Structure formats: C-alpha cells, structure tokens
JSON list of C-alpha atoms in Angstrom, two decimals:
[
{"chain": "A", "resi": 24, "resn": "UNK", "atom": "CA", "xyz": [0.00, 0.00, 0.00]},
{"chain": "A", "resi": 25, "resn": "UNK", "atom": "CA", "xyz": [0.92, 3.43, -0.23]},
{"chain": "A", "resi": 26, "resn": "UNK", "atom": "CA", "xyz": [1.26, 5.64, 2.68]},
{"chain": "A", "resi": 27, "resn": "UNK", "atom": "CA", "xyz": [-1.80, 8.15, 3.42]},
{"chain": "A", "resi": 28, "resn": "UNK", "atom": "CA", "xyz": [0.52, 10.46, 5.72]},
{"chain": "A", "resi": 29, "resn": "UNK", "atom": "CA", "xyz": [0.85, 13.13, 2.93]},
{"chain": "A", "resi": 30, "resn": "UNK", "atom": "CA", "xyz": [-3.12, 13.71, 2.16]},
{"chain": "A", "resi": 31, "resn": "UNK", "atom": "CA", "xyz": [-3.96, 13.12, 5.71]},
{"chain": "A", "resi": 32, "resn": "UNK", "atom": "CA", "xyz": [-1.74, 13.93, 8.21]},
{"chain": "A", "resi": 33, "resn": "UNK", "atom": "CA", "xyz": [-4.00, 12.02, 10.93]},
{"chain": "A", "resi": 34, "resn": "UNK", "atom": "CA", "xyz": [-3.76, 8.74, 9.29]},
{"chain": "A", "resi": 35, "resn": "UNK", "atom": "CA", "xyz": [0.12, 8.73, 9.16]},
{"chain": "A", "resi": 36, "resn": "UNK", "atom": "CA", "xyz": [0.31, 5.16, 10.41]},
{"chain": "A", "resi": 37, "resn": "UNK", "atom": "CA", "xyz": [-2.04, 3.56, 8.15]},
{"chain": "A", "resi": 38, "resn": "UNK", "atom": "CA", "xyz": [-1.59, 2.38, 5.17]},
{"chain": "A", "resi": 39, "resn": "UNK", "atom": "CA", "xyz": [-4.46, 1.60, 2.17]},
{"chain": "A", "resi": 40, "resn": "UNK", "atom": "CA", "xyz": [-4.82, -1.69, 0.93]},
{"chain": "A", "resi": 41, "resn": "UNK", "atom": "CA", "xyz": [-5.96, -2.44, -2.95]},
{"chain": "A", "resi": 42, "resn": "UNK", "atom": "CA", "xyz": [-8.75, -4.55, -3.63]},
{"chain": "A", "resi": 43, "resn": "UNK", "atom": "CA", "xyz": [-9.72, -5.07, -7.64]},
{"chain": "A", "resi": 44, "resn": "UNK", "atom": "CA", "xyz": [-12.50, -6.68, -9.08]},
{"chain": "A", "resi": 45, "resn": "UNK", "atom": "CA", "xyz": [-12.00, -6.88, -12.64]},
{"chain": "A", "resi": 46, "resn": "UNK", "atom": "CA", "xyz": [-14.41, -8.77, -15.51]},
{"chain": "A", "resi": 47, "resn": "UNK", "atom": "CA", "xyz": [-12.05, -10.24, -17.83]},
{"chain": "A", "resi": 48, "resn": "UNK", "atom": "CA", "xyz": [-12.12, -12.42, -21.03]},
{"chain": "A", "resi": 49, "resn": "UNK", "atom": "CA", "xyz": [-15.52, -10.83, -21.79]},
{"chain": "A", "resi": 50, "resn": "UNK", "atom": "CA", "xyz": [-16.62, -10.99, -25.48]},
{"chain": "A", "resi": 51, "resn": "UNK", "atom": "CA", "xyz": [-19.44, -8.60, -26.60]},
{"chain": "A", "resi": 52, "resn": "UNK", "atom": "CA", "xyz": [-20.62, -10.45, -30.49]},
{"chain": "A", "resi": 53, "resn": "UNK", "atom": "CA", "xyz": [-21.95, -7.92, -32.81]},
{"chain": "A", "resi": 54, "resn": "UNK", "atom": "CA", "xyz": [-25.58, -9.40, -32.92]},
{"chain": "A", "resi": 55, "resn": "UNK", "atom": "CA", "xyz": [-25.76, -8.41, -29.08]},
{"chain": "A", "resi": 56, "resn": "UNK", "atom": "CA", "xyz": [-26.65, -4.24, -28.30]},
{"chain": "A", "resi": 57, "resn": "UNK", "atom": "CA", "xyz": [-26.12, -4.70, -24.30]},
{"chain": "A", "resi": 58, "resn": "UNK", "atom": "CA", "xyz": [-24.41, -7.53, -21.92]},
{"chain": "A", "resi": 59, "resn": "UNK", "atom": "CA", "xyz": [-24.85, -7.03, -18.59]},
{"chain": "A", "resi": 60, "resn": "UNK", "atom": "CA", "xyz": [-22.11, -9.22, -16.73]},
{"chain": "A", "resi": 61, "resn": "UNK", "atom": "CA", "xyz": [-21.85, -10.17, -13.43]},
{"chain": "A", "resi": 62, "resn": "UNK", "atom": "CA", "xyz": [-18.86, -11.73, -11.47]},
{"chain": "A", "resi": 63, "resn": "UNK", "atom": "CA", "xyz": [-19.38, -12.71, -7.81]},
{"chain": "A", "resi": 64, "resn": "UNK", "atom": "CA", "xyz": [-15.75, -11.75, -5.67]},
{"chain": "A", "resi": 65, "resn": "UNK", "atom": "CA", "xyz": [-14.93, -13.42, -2.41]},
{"chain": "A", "resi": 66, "resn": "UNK", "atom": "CA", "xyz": [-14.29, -10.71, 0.35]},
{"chain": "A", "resi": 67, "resn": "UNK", "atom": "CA", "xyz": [-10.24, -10.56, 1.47]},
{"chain": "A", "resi": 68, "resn": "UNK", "atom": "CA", "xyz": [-9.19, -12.48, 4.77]},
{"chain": "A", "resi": 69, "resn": "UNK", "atom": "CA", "xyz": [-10.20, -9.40, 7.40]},
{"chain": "A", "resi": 70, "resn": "UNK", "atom": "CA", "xyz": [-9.75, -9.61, 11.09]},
{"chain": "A", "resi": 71, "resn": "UNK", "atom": "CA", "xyz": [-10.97, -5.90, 11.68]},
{"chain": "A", "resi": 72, "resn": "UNK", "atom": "CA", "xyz": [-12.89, -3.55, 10.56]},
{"chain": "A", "resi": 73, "resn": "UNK", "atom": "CA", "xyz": [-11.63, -1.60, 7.16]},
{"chain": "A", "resi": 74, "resn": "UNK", "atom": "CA", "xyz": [-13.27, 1.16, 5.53]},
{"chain": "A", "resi": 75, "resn": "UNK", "atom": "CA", "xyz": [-13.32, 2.04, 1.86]},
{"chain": "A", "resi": 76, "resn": "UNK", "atom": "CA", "xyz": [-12.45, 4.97, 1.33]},
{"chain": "A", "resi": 77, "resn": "UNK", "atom": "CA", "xyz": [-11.79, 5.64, -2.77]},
{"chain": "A", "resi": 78, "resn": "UNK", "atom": "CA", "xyz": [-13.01, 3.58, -5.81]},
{"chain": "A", "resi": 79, "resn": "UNK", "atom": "CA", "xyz": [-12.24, 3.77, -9.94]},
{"chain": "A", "resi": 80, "resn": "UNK", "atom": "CA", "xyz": [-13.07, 2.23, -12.56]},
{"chain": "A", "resi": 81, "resn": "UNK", "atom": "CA", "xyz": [-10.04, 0.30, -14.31]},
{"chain": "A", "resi": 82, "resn": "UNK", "atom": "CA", "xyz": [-11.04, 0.11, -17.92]},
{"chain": "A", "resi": 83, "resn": "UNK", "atom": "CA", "xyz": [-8.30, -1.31, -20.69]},
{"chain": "A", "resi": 84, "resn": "UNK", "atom": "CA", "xyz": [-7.56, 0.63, -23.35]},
{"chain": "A", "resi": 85, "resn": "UNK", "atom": "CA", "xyz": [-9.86, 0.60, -26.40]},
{"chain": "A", "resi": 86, "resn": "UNK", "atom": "CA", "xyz": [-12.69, -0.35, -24.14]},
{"chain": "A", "resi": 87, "resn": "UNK", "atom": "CA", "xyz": [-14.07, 2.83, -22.58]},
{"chain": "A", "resi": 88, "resn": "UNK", "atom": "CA", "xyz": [-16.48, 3.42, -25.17]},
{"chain": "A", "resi": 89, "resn": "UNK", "atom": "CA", "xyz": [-17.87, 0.10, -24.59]},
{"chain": "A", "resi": 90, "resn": "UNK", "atom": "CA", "xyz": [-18.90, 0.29, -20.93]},
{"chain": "A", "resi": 91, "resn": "UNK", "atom": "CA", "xyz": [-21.87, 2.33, -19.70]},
{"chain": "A", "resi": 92, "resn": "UNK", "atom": "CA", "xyz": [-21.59, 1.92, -15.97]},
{"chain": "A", "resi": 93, "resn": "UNK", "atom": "CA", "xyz": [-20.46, -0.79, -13.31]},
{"chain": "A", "resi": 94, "resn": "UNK", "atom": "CA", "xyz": [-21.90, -1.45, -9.87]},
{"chain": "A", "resi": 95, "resn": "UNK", "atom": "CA", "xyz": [-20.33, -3.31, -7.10]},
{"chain": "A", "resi": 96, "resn": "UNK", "atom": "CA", "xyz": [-23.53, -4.61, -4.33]},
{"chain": "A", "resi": 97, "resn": "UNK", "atom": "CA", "xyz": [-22.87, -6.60, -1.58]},
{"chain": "A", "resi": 98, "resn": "UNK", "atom": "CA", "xyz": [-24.32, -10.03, -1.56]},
{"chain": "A", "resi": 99, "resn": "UNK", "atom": "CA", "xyz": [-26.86, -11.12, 2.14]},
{"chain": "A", "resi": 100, "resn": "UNK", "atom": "CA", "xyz": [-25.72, -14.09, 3.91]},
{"chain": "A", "resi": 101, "resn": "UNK", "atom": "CA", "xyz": [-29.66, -15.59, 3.70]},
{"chain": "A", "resi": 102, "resn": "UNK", "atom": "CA", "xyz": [-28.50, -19.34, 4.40]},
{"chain": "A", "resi": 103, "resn": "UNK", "atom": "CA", "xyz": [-24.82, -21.82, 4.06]},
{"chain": "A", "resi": 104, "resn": "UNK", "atom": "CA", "xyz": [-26.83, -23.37, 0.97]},
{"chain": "A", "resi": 105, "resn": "UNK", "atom": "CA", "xyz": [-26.47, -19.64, -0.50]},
{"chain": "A", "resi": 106, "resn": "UNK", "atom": "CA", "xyz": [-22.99, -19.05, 0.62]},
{"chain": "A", "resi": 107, "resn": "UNK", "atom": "CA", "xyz": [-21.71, -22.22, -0.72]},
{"chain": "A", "resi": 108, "resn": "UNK", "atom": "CA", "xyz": [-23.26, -21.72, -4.13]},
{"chain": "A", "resi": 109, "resn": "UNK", "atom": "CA", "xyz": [-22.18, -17.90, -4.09]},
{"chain": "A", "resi": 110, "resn": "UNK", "atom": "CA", "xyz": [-18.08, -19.52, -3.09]},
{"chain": "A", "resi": 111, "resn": "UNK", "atom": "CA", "xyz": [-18.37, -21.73, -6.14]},
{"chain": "A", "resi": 112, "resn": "UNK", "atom": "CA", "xyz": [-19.19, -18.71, -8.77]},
{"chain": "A", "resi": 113, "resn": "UNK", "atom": "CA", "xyz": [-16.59, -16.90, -7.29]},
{"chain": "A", "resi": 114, "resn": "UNK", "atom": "CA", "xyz": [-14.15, -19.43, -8.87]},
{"chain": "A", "resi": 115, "resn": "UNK", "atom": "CA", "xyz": [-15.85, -18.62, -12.13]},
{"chain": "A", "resi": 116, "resn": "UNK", "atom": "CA", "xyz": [-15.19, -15.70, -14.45]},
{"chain": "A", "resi": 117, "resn": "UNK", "atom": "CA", "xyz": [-18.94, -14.90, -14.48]},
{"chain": "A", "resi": 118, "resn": "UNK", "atom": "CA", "xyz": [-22.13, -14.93, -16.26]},
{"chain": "A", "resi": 119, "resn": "UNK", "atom": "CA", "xyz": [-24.72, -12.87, -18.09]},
{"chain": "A", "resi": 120, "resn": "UNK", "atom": "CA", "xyz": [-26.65, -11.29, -15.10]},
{"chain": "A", "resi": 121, "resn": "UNK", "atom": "CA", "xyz": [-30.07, -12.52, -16.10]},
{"chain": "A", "resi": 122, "resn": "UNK", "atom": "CA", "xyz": [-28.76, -16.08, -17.03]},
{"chain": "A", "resi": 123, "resn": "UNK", "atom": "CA", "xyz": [-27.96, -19.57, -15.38]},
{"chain": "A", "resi": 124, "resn": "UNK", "atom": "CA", "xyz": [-27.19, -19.65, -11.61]},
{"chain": "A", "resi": 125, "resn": "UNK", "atom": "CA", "xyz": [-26.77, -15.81, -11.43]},
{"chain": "A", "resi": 126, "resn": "UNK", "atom": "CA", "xyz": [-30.27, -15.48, -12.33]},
{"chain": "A", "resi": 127, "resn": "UNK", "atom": "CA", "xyz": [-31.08, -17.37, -9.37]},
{"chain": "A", "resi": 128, "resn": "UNK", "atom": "CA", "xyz": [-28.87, -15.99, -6.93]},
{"chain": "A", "resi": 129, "resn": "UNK", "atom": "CA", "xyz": [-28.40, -12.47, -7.70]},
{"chain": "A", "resi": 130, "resn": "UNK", "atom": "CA", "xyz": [-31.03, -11.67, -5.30]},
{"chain": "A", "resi": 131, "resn": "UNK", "atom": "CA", "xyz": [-29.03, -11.96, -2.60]},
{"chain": "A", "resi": 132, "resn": "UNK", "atom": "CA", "xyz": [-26.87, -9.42, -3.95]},
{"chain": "A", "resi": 133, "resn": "UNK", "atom": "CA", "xyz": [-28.80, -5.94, -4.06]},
{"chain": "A", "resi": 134, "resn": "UNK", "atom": "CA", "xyz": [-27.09, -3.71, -1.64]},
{"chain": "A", "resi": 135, "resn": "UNK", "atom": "CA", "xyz": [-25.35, -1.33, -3.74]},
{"chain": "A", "resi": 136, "resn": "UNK", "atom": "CA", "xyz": [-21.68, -0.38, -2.34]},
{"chain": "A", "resi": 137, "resn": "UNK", "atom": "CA", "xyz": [-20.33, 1.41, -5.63]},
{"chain": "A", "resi": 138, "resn": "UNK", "atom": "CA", "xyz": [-22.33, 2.90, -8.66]},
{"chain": "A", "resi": 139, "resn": "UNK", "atom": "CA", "xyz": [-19.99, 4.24, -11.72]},
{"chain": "A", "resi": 140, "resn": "UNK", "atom": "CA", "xyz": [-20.96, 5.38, -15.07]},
{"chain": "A", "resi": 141, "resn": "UNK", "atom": "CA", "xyz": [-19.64, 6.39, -18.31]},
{"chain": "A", "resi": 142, "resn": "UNK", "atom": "CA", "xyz": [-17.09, 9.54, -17.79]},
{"chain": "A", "resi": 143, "resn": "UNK", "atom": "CA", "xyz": [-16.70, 9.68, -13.86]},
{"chain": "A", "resi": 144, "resn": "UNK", "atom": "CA", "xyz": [-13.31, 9.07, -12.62]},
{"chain": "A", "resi": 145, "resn": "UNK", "atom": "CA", "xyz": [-14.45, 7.16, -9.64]},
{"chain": "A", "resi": 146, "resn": "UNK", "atom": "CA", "xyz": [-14.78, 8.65, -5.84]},
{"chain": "A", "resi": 147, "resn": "UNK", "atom": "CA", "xyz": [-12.22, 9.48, -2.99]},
{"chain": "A", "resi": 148, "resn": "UNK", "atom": "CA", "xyz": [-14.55, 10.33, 0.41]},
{"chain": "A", "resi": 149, "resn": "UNK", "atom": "CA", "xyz": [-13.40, 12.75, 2.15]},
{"chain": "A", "resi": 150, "resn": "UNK", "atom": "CA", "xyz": [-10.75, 11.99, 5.11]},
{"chain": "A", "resi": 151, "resn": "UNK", "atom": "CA", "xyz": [-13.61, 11.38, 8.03]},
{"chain": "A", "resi": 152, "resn": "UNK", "atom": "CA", "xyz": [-15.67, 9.04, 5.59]},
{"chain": "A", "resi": 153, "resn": "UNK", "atom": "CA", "xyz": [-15.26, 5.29, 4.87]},
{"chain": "A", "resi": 154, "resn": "UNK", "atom": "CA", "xyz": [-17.44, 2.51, 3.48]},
{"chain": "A", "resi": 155, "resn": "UNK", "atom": "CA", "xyz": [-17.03, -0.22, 6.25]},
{"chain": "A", "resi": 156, "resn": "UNK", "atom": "CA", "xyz": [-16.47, -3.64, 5.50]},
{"chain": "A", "resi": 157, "resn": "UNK", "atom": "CA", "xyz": [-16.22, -6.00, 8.60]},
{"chain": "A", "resi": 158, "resn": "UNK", "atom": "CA", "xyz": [-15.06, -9.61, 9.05]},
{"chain": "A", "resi": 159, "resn": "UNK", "atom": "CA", "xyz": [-18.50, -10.71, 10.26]},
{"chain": "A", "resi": 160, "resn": "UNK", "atom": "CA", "xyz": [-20.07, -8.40, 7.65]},
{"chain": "A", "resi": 161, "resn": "UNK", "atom": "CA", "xyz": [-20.87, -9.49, 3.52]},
{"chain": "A", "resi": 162, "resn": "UNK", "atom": "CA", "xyz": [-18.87, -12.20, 2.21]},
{"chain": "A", "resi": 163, "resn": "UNK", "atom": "CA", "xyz": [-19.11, -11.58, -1.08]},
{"chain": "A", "resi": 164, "resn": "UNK", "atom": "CA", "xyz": [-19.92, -9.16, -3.22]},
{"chain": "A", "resi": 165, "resn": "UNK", "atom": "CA", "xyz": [-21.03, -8.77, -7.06]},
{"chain": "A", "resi": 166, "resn": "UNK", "atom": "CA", "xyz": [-19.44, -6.80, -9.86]},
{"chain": "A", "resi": 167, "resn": "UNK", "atom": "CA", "xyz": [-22.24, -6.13, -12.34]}
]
C-alpha cells in the first residue's frame, strides 16, 4: 500500500490496501446491443474492521467506449446453501446477469456499495468518511 501520511496527516500510520474486481475475457458479439455481466468476488481475509475509502473504474484501453456503468452490491448471507453456491461462482469468471445460476442468486446481492458510469473518474470520500467492511459483515460481493 501506499502511505496516506501526505493527504492526511492524521492517518500517518495507516496504510491503504488495494482490492480489484475486474471482468475479464468478456466478449461482446456484434448481434448483441447490451451484456450485462456479473462476477461474484470473495471478500479478502479481514480480522478488523476496514473502511473504503476511494473507488475507480479500471477500464483497458480501447474499451471505454464500450462500458456504460459498473456497480459493485454486496451479496446477504440468507443461508450456508447460499454461501456455498455464491463460493463456487466466485471461482468462475462470471455470467450474463439474467442467465444460469446468477439469475437465481443475484437476489441476494442488491445492496449497492459502488455505482460508476460512463465519464466519472471514480470517488475518494473525504478523510472522516469510509465505506465499512467488517469480518463478520458481507462475504461476497457482485461486480455487475
């Protein structure tokens, strides 16, 4: 991580942590006017509580014109059937929202955490402000 001590002096001793959720390998055909893709991501190994506190989109080259918007939601522990099925597509690289086993259980995934769209640069909240994310909290959580 890099060290926050220069933008704010309070938070000299900590240091940010990167987290990315990327979609890759993802094919748009010619015959299709919108994809909506989801991949479901596995919260990192937490002991305490960490706060977000900046998000942006990381788009490849060539590709911006392509992508509309992106959300992140969090996905509600609602039973270990759920979680188990929700750990197995995280090993996957995804699936058309609105298709197969994300169809099923993207319900349990509504809570939005991050909402981009076409043109923003992403968000940095101001120094007092974090997005929490606890080890007891969401396990995993949905790029759409």
């Amino acid at each position: 991580g890099e060290s926050l001590g220069h933008q704010f002096p309070h938070l000299h001793e900590l240091e940010t942590q990167h987290w990315f959720l990327m979609n890759q390998h993802i094919e748009v055909s010619g015959a299709q006017e919108t994809v909506f893709w989801c991949n479901i991501f596995r919260r990192p190994d937490i002991r305490i509580k960490h706060h977000a506190i900046k998000y942006e989109p990381m788009i490849k080259p060539g590709n911006v014109d392509n992508i509309q918007h992106m959300m992140v939601y969090e996905c509600t522990s609602l039973s270990p059937e759920l979680d188990a099925a929700l750990d197995h597509l995280a090993d996957t690289t995804g699936h058309e929202c609105n298709q197969g086993s994300l169809a099923q259980l993207g319900y349990s995934c509504n809570h939005v955490m991050v909402a981009w769209t076409k043109g923003s640069k992403g968000v940095t909240f101001p120094a007092e402000v974090g997005y929490p994310i606890t080890p007891d909290g969401s396990k995993f959580y949905m790029l759409e």
